[in-house]
Coordinates of C-alpha atoms in Angstrom, one line a residue:
Chain A
M246 CA -41.4 3.5 6.0
A247 CA -40.2 5.3 2.7
D248 CA -36.5 5.1 2.1
E249 CA -34.3 7.8 3.2
V250 CA -31.2 8.1 1.4
I251 CA -28.6 10.9 2.0
L252 CA -25.2 11.1 0.3
L253 CA -22.5 13.1 2.0
D254 CA -20.2 14.1 -0.7
Y255 CA -17.9 16.7 -2.3
W256 CA -18.5 17.5 -6.1
P257 CA -15.0 16.7 -7.5
S258 CA -14.6 13.5 -5.7
L259 CA -13.6 10.6 -7.8
F260 CA -15.1 8.2 -5.1
G261 CA -18.5 10.1 -4.5
V262 CA -19.4 9.9 -8.2
R263 CA -19.3 6.2 -8.2
T264 CA -21.9 6.3 -5.4
R265 CA -23.9 8.8 -7.3
I266 CA -23.9 6.8 -10.3
A267 CA -25.0 3.6 -8.7
L268 CA -27.8 5.5 -7.3
E269 CA -28.9 6.8 -10.6
E270 CA -28.6 3.2 -12.1
K271 CA -31.2 2.2 -9.6
N272 CA -33.5 5.1 -10.1
K273 CA -33.1 6.0 -6.5
K274 CA -33.9 9.5 -5.2
F275 CA -31.5 10.8 -2.9
V276 CA -30.7 14.0 -0.9
Y277 CA -27.1 15.2 -2.0
R278 CA -25.3 17.1 0.9
E279 CA -22.1 18.8 -0.1
Q280 CA -19.6 18.9 2.5
D281 CA -16.9 21.3 3.1
L282 CA -13.6 19.3 3.8
C283 CA -11.8 22.0 5.4
N284 CA -14.4 22.3 8.0
K285 CA -15.9 18.8 8.6
S286 CA -19.7 18.9 9.6
A287 CA -20.8 17.1 12.8
L288 CA -22.9 14.7 10.7
L289 CA -19.8 13.5 8.6
L290 CA -17.8 13.0 11.6
E291 CA -20.9 11.1 13.2
M292 CA -21.4 8.9 10.4
N293 CA -17.9 8.1 9.3
P294 CA -15.9 8.4 12.8
V295 CA -13.2 6.0 11.6
H296 CA -12.0 7.6 8.4
K297 CA -13.9 11.0 8.6
K298 CA -14.1 11.1 4.8
I299 CA -16.7 11.3 2.1
P300 CA -18.5 9.8 0.4
V301 CA -20.9 8.6 3.2
L302 CA -24.2 6.9 2.1
I303 CA -26.9 7.3 4.6
H304 CA -29.8 5.0 4.3
N305 CA -32.6 5.2 7.0
G306 CA -30.1 6.8 9.2
K307 CA -27.4 4.1 8.9
P308 CA -24.1 4.9 7.3
V309 CA -22.4 3.1 4.8
C310 CA -18.8 4.1 4.1
E311 CA -16.2 3.4 1.1
S312 CA -17.2 3.9 -2.2
L313 CA -16.9 0.6 -3.7
I314 CA -18.7 -1.0 -0.6
Q315 CA -21.5 1.6 -1.2
V316 CA -21.9 0.3 -4.7
E317 CA -22.2 -3.2 -3.7
Y318 CA -24.7 -2.0 -0.7
I319 CA -26.8 -0.3 -3.3
D320 CA -26.7 -3.3 -5.7
E321 CA -27.9 -5.8 -2.8
T322 CA -30.4 -3.5 -1.3
W323 CA -32.2 -2.7 -4.7
P324 CA -31.5 -5.6 -6.6
G325 CA -34.4 -5.3 -9.3
E326 CA -33.2 -2.8 -11.7
N327 CA -29.9 -2.8 -13.5
P328 CA -27.7 -5.3 -11.5
L329 CA -24.2 -3.9 -11.2
L330 CA -22.5 -7.1 -10.0
P331 CA -22.9 -10.2 -12.1
S332 CA -24.9 -13.1 -10.5
D333 CA -22.1 -15.8 -11.0
P334 CA -19.7 -15.8 -8.0
Y335 CA -16.7 -16.2 -10.4
Q336 CA -17.7 -13.3 -12.4
R337 CA -18.4 -11.3 -9.1
A338 CA -14.7 -12.2 -7.8
K339 CA -13.4 -11.0 -11.2
A340 CA -15.1 -7.8 -11.1
R341 CA -14.2 -7.2 -7.3
F342 CA -10.6 -7.8 -8.4
W343 CA -10.8 -5.2 -11.1
G344 CA -12.5 -2.7 -8.6
D345 CA -9.6 -3.3 -6.1
F346 CA -6.9 -2.9 -8.8
I347 CA -8.5 0.5 -9.8
N348 CA -8.4 1.6 -6.2
K349 CA -4.7 0.5 -6.4
M350 CA -4.0 3.0 -8.9
L351 CA -4.7 6.0 -6.4
P352 CA -1.0 6.1 -4.8
G353 CA 0.2 6.7 -8.5
L354 CA -2.3 9.2 -9.4
G355 CA -1.5 10.9 -6.0
K356 CA 2.3 11.3 -6.9
L357 CA 1.3 12.6 -10.4
M358 CA -0.9 15.2 -8.9
W359 CA 0.4 16.0 -5.6
G360 CA 3.9 15.1 -5.7
T361 CA 7.0 17.2 -6.0
K362 CA 7.5 18.2 -9.6
G363 CA 10.2 16.1 -11.6
E364 CA 11.2 12.7 -10.3
E365 CA 8.2 12.0 -8.1
Q366 CA 5.4 13.1 -10.5
E367 CA 7.1 11.3 -13.4
E368 CA 7.0 8.2 -11.3
G369 CA 3.4 8.6 -10.5
K370 CA 2.7 9.3 -14.2
K371 CA 4.6 6.0 -15.0
E372 CA 2.6 4.0 -12.5
F373 CA -0.6 5.4 -13.6
I374 CA 0.0 4.7 -17.2
E375 CA 1.2 1.4 -16.6
M376 CA -1.9 0.5 -14.6
L377 CA -4.5 2.0 -16.9
K378 CA -2.8 -0.2 -19.6
T379 CA -3.4 -3.3 -17.7
V380 CA -7.2 -2.0 -17.1
E381 CA -7.3 -1.6 -20.7
S382 CA -6.2 -5.1 -21.7
E383 CA -8.8 -6.4 -19.5
L384 CA -11.4 -4.3 -21.2
G385 CA -10.2 -5.3 -24.5
D386 CA -12.7 -4.9 -27.3
K387 CA -15.7 -5.3 -24.9
T388 CA -18.5 -2.6 -24.6
Y389 CA -18.2 -2.3 -20.9
F390 CA -15.9 -4.3 -18.7
G391 CA -18.5 -6.9 -17.9
G392 CA -19.3 -7.2 -21.7
E393 CA -22.7 -5.7 -22.9
T394 CA -23.8 -4.6 -19.3
F395 CA -22.5 -1.5 -17.7
G396 CA -21.6 -2.3 -13.9
Y397 CA -19.4 -2.3 -11.0
V398 CA -16.0 -2.0 -12.7
D399 CA -17.1 0.6 -15.1
I400 CA -18.4 2.7 -12.0
A401 CA -15.2 2.0 -10.3
L402 CA -13.1 3.5 -13.2
I403 CA -15.6 6.1 -14.6
G404 CA -15.1 8.0 -11.4
F405 CA -11.4 8.9 -12.7
Y406 CA -12.8 10.3 -16.0
G407 CA -13.7 13.8 -14.7
W408 CA -10.1 14.1 -13.4
F409 CA -8.5 13.0 -16.9
D410 CA -8.0 16.5 -18.2
A411 CA -6.3 17.5 -15.0
F412 CA -4.1 14.3 -14.9
E413 CA -3.0 15.2 -18.6
K414 CA -2.5 18.9 -17.9
Y415 CA -0.3 18.3 -14.8
G416 CA 1.3 15.1 -16.2
N417 CA 1.8 16.6 -19.6
F418 CA 0.8 13.6 -21.6
S419 CA -2.2 12.4 -23.7
I420 CA -4.3 9.4 -22.2
E421 CA -5.7 8.8 -25.5
A422 CA -2.6 8.3 -27.1
E423 CA -1.4 5.8 -24.2
C424 CA -4.8 3.9 -24.0
P425 CA -7.1 4.9 -26.8
K426 CA -9.6 1.9 -26.0
I427 CA -10.2 3.3 -22.5
I428 CA -11.1 6.9 -23.9
A429 CA -13.5 5.2 -26.4
W430 CA -15.0 3.3 -23.4
A431 CA -15.4 6.5 -21.2
K432 CA -17.2 8.3 -24.2
R433 CA -19.5 5.2 -24.3
C434 CA -20.2 5.5 -20.6
V435 CA -21.0 9.2 -20.7
K436 CA -23.9 8.4 -22.9
R437 CA -25.6 6.9 -20.1
Y438 CA -27.8 9.2 -18.2
S439 CA -26.6 7.8 -14.8
V440 CA -23.0 8.9 -15.7
A441 CA -23.7 12.2 -17.5
K442 CA -25.7 13.4 -14.6
S443 CA -23.0 12.4 -11.9
L444 CA -19.7 13.2 -13.5
P445 CA -18.2 16.4 -12.3
D446 CA -17.2 18.9 -15.0
S447 CA -13.5 18.3 -16.3
K448 CA -12.9 21.9 -16.9
K449 CA -14.0 23.0 -13.3
I450 CA -11.7 20.4 -12.0
T451 CA -8.8 21.4 -13.9
E452 CA -9.6 24.9 -12.8
L453 CA -9.7 23.8 -9.2
V454 CA -6.4 22.0 -9.0
P455 CA -4.2 25.1 -8.4
E456 CA -6.5 25.9 -5.4
L457 CA -6.2 22.5 -4.0
K458 CA -2.6 22.5 -4.3
K459 CA -2.5 25.6 -2.4
K460 CA -4.6 24.2 0.3
K461 CA -2.1 21.1 0.4
G462 CA 0.8 23.6 0.5
I463 CA 2.2 22.4 -2.9
K464 CA 4.0 24.6 -5.1
Chain B
M1192 CA -17.3 -33.1 -12.2
A1193 CA -15.9 -33.2 -8.9
D1194 CA -14.6 -29.9 -7.6
E1195 CA -10.7 -29.2 -7.9
V1196 CA -9.5 -26.7 -5.6
I1197 CA -5.8 -25.7 -5.6
L1198 CA -4.2 -23.0 -3.4
L1199 CA -1.1 -21.5 -4.5
D1200 CA 0.4 -20.1 -1.1
Y1201 CA 3.5 -19.6 1.1
W1202 CA 3.2 -20.8 4.8
P1203 CA 3.9 -17.5 6.7
S1204 CA 1.6 -15.7 4.5
L1205 CA -1.0 -13.5 6.5
F1206 CA -3.2 -13.4 3.5
G1207 CA -2.9 -17.0 2.5
V1208 CA -4.0 -18.3 5.9
R1209 CA -7.6 -16.3 5.5
T1210 CA -8.1 -18.5 2.4
R1211 CA -7.3 -21.7 4.2
I1212 CA -9.5 -21.0 7.1
A1213 CA -12.4 -20.2 4.6
L1214 CA -11.8 -23.5 2.9
E1215 CA -11.8 -25.2 6.1
E1216 CA -14.9 -23.6 7.5
K1217 CA -16.4 -25.0 4.4
N1218 CA -14.9 -28.4 4.9
K1219 CA -13.6 -28.0 1.5
K1220 CA -10.7 -30.3 0.4
F1221 CA -8.0 -28.4 -1.5
V1222 CA -4.5 -29.0 -2.8
Y1223 CA -1.9 -26.8 -1.1
R1224 CA 1.1 -25.9 -3.2
E1225 CA 3.9 -24.0 -1.5
Q1226 CA 5.3 -21.4 -3.6
D1227 CA 8.9 -20.4 -3.7
L1228 CA 8.5 -16.5 -3.9
C1229 CA 12.1 -16.0 -5.1
N1230 CA 11.7 -18.3 -8.0
K1231 CA 8.0 -17.8 -9.0
S1232 CA 6.4 -20.9 -10.5
A1233 CA 5.0 -20.8 -14.2
L1234 CA 1.6 -21.7 -12.6
L1235 CA 1.7 -18.7 -10.2
L1236 CA 2.6 -16.4 -13.1
E1237 CA 0.0 -17.8 -15.3
M1238 CA -2.6 -17.6 -12.8
N1239 CA -2.0 -14.1 -11.4
P1240 CA -0.3 -12.4 -14.1
V1241 CA -1.4 -8.9 -12.9
H1242 CA 0.0 -9.0 -9.3
K1243 CA 2.0 -12.2 -9.5
K1244 CA 1.4 -12.8 -5.8
I1245 CA 0.1 -15.6 -3.7
P1246 CA -2.4 -16.6 -2.5
V1247 CA -4.2 -17.8 -5.6
L1248 CA -7.3 -20.0 -5.5
I1249 CA -7.7 -22.2 -8.4
H1250 CA -11.2 -23.8 -8.7
N1251 CA -11.8 -26.0 -11.8
G1252 CA -8.9 -24.4 -13.5
K1253 CA -9.9 -20.8 -12.8
P1254 CA -8.0 -18.4 -10.6
V1255 CA -9.4 -16.0 -8.2
C1256 CA -7.0 -13.7 -6.5
E1257 CA -6.6 -11.5 -3.5
S1258 CA -7.6 -13.0 -0.1
L1259 CA -10.6 -11.2 0.9
I1260 CA -12.2 -11.7 -2.5
Q1261 CA -11.3 -15.5 -2.3
V1262 CA -13.0 -15.6 1.1
E1263 CA -16.1 -13.8 -0.4
Y1264 CA -15.8 -16.2 -3.7
I1265 CA -15.5 -19.2 -1.1
D1266 CA -18.7 -18.1 0.9
E1267 CA -20.7 -17.8 -2.5
T1268 CA -19.5 -21.0 -4.1
W1269 CA -20.2 -23.0 -1.2
P1270 CA -23.0 -21.1 0.9
G1271 CA -24.5 -24.1 2.8
E1272 CA -22.2 -24.6 5.6
N1273 CA -20.9 -21.9 8.1
P1274 CA -21.5 -18.7 6.3
L1275 CA -18.8 -16.3 6.6
L1276 CA -20.7 -12.9 5.5
P1277 CA -24.0 -12.0 7.1
S1278 CA -27.1 -12.2 4.8
D1279 CA -28.3 -8.8 5.6
P1280 CA -26.9 -6.1 3.1
Y1281 CA -26.2 -3.6 5.8
Q1282 CA -24.2 -6.2 8.0
R1283 CA -22.4 -7.4 4.9
A1284 CA -21.3 -3.6 4.2
K1285 CA -20.3 -3.4 7.7
A1286 CA -18.1 -6.6 7.4
R1287 CA -16.7 -5.5 4.1
F1288 CA -15.7 -2.1 5.8
W1289 CA -13.8 -3.6 8.6
G1290 CA -12.0 -6.2 6.3
D1291 CA -10.9 -3.2 4.4
F1292 CA -10.0 -1.4 7.4
I1293 CA -7.8 -4.4 8.4
N1294 CA -6.1 -4.4 5.0
K1295 CA -5.3 -0.7 5.5
M1296 CA -3.2 -1.7 8.6
L1297 CA -0.5 -3.1 6.2
P1298 CA 1.5 -0.3 5.2
G1299 CA 2.0 0.5 9.3
L1300 CA 3.1 -3.2 9.8
G1301 CA 5.4 -2.9 6.8
K1302 CA 7.1 0.2 8.3
L1303 CA 7.1 -1.7 11.8
M1304 CA 8.8 -4.9 10.4
W1305 CA 10.8 -3.7 7.5
G1306 CA 11.3 -0.1 7.8
T1307 CA 14.5 1.6 9.0
K1308 CA 15.1 1.4 12.6
G1309 CA 14.2 4.3 14.8
E1310 CA 11.8 6.7 13.6
E1311 CA 10.2 4.8 10.6
Q1312 CA 9.7 1.5 12.8
E1313 CA 8.1 3.7 15.6
E1314 CA 5.9 5.5 13.1
G1315 CA 4.9 2.0 12.0
K1316 CA 4.4 0.7 15.4
K1317 CA 2.2 3.8 16.4
E1318 CA 0.2 3.4 13.3
F1319 CA -0.4 -0.2 13.9
I1320 CA -1.4 0.2 17.7
E1321 CA -3.8 3.2 16.9
M1322 CA -5.5 1.0 14.1
L1323 CA -5.7 -2.2 16.2
K1324 CA -7.3 0.0 19.0
T1325 CA -10.0 0.9 16.4
V1326 CA -10.5 -2.7 15.5
E1327 CA -10.7 -3.6 19.2
S1328 CA -13.3 -0.8 19.8
E1329 CA -15.6 -2.3 17.3
L1330 CA -15.1 -6.0 18.8
G1331 CA -16.1 -4.6 21.9
D1332 CA -17.2 -7.2 24.2
K1333 CA -18.6 -9.5 21.4
T1334 CA -17.5 -13.1 21.0
Y1335 CA -16.6 -12.5 17.4
F1336 CA -16.8 -9.4 15.0
G1337 CA -20.0 -10.5 13.8
G1338 CA -21.6 -11.3 17.4
E1339 CA -21.8 -15.4 18.0
T1340 CA -20.7 -16.1 14.7
F1341 CA -17.2 -16.7 13.4
G1342 CA -16.9 -15.0 9.9
Y1343 CA -15.4 -12.6 7.5
V1344 CA -13.8 -10.1 9.7
D1345 CA -12.5 -12.6 12.1
I1346 CA -10.8 -14.3 9.1
A1347 CA -9.5 -11.1 8.0
L1348 CA -7.6 -10.1 11.2
I1349 CA -6.8 -13.6 12.6
G1350 CA -4.5 -14.0 9.5
F1351 CA -2.1 -11.5 11.4
Y1352 CA -2.1 -13.6 14.6
G1353 CA 0.8 -15.8 13.7
W1354 CA 3.0 -12.6 13.4
F1355 CA 1.8 -11.0 16.5
D1356 CA 5.0 -12.4 18.4
A1357 CA 7.4 -11.2 15.6
F1358 CA 5.6 -7.7 15.8
E1359 CA 6.1 -7.4 19.5
K1360 CA 9.8 -8.9 19.3
Y1361 CA 10.8 -6.3 16.5
G1362 CA 8.7 -3.4 17.8
N1363 CA 9.3 -4.1 21.5
F1364 CA 6.0 -3.6 22.7
S1365 CA 3.3 -6.0 24.1
I1366 CA 0.0 -6.3 22.0
E1367 CA -1.8 -7.7 25.0
A1368 CA -1.0 -4.6 27.0
E1369 CA -2.3 -2.4 24.4
C1370 CA -5.3 -4.4 23.2
P1371 CA -6.4 -7.2 25.5
K1372 CA -9.7 -7.8 24.1
I1373 CA -8.1 -8.6 20.8
I1374 CA -5.7 -11.1 22.5
A1375 CA -8.8 -12.8 24.3
W1376 CA -10.7 -12.9 20.9
A1377 CA -7.6 -14.4 19.1
K1378 CA -7.4 -17.1 21.8
R1379 CA -11.1 -17.8 21.1
C1380 CA -10.6 -18.0 17.5
V1381 CA -7.5 -20.5 17.8
K1382 CA -10.0 -23.0 19.5
R1383 CA -11.6 -23.4 16.3
Y1384 CA -10.4 -26.3 14.2
S1385 CA -10.2 -24.4 10.9
V1386 CA -7.9 -21.5 12.6
A1387 CA -5.7 -24.1 14.6
K1388 CA -5.2 -26.1 11.4
S1389 CA -4.4 -23.1 9.2
L1390 CA -2.4 -20.6 11.3
P1391 CA 1.4 -20.7 11.0
D1392 CA 3.5 -21.4 14.1
S1393 CA 4.4 -17.8 15.6
K1394 CA 7.7 -19.1 16.7
K1395 CA 8.8 -20.2 13.2
I1396 CA 7.7 -17.1 11.8
T1397 CA 9.7 -15.1 14.4
E1398 CA 12.7 -17.2 13.6
L1399 CA 12.2 -16.6 9.9
V1400 CA 12.1 -12.6 10.1
P1401 CA 16.0 -12.4 9.9
E1402 CA 16.2 -14.4 7.0
L1403 CA 13.4 -12.4 5.4
K1404 CA 15.2 -9.1 6.3
K1405 CA 18.6 -10.4 4.7
K1406 CA 16.7 -11.2 1.6
K1407 CA 15.1 -7.8 1.4
G1408 CA 18.6 -6.3 2.1
I1409 CA 17.5 -4.7 5.4
K1410 CA 20.0 -4.5 8.4

């Protein structure tokens, strides 16, 4: 049987982009199905009944949920081309640690983007910058997080990059001034076909934010 | 070189117990080093500079942080005895999904145990029960989460079991009345040597709670 790979996703998602990149790294053709999150499809509710969230990767009819779990699944299912996780257990544990750490940046980003103006937003910005500096010190002067090879941790973080302009605009700060090595790394990542093809347009995201704020009832 | 395995831990930790069980499942001897979390050791700060939290697994001098990452590391490093994760990528992804889901129960439990009395505590209790029912429906009538084999998801959840009495006492409810299958499963798990040896005493934990509340400044 030929592989049938479907991705239920929403174009600005910083999670969905991770899965798109992982599939591109494996040269895996997939059917992309844009989801309306205000009116969730029966397929989405059936495939992710627990969280009811995108992205959902459906491989031969079976759903895999949570973006970093999808990235590991993709790597284990199609191991040949461009390994995304290192083969050494210790290096794998390190990669998972940083993937988890990057996921832990989300509450801060949530406050920065959707929190009440003033104190809460400032707190979110502070949290985000502090954590991004920690991630930057892990990157150091390496090309990618895993050294010379683009992989799991790069995928975990680059998903945020399409949102950087929006973070900067709404937080009124410069990520490059705070974390220049992260910006240099992101520019290297974008040179990869998988990333360039998958990342949503920053400008479109920044334009979308007022609409999302309105939907969330944020002034 | 003989393996040197050290675990920096704190006896009531619902995370540390996961790692202890995984090591026992592999019949792996380790040196247990109790940590004083009010006065963190130089070793803990050196080995987990990012989170400064227990448990930290130190294998031949190299630290692995975050309990579920430690469980995967243990399984990959000593794969022979009692595999903890399934070998099939899809089943592995499912196990990781439920491990992640169980970790997501913590904010609710935090509110239940350490939140302000009344509304916040009730909200935490409600969240916890709802999520535990979801976990119970995944378990269904199986012996363990993975079927007949004790593994990763069992380890993720059984870590909470030592705290069940405390949750019930401070939340004023019965987990068995809400989720009878979970209690039956937990009793099966406790029959395993690895779990019986590693789980902290429920009574001691319940007695410890007023002291922890005092330390946290909660009335």
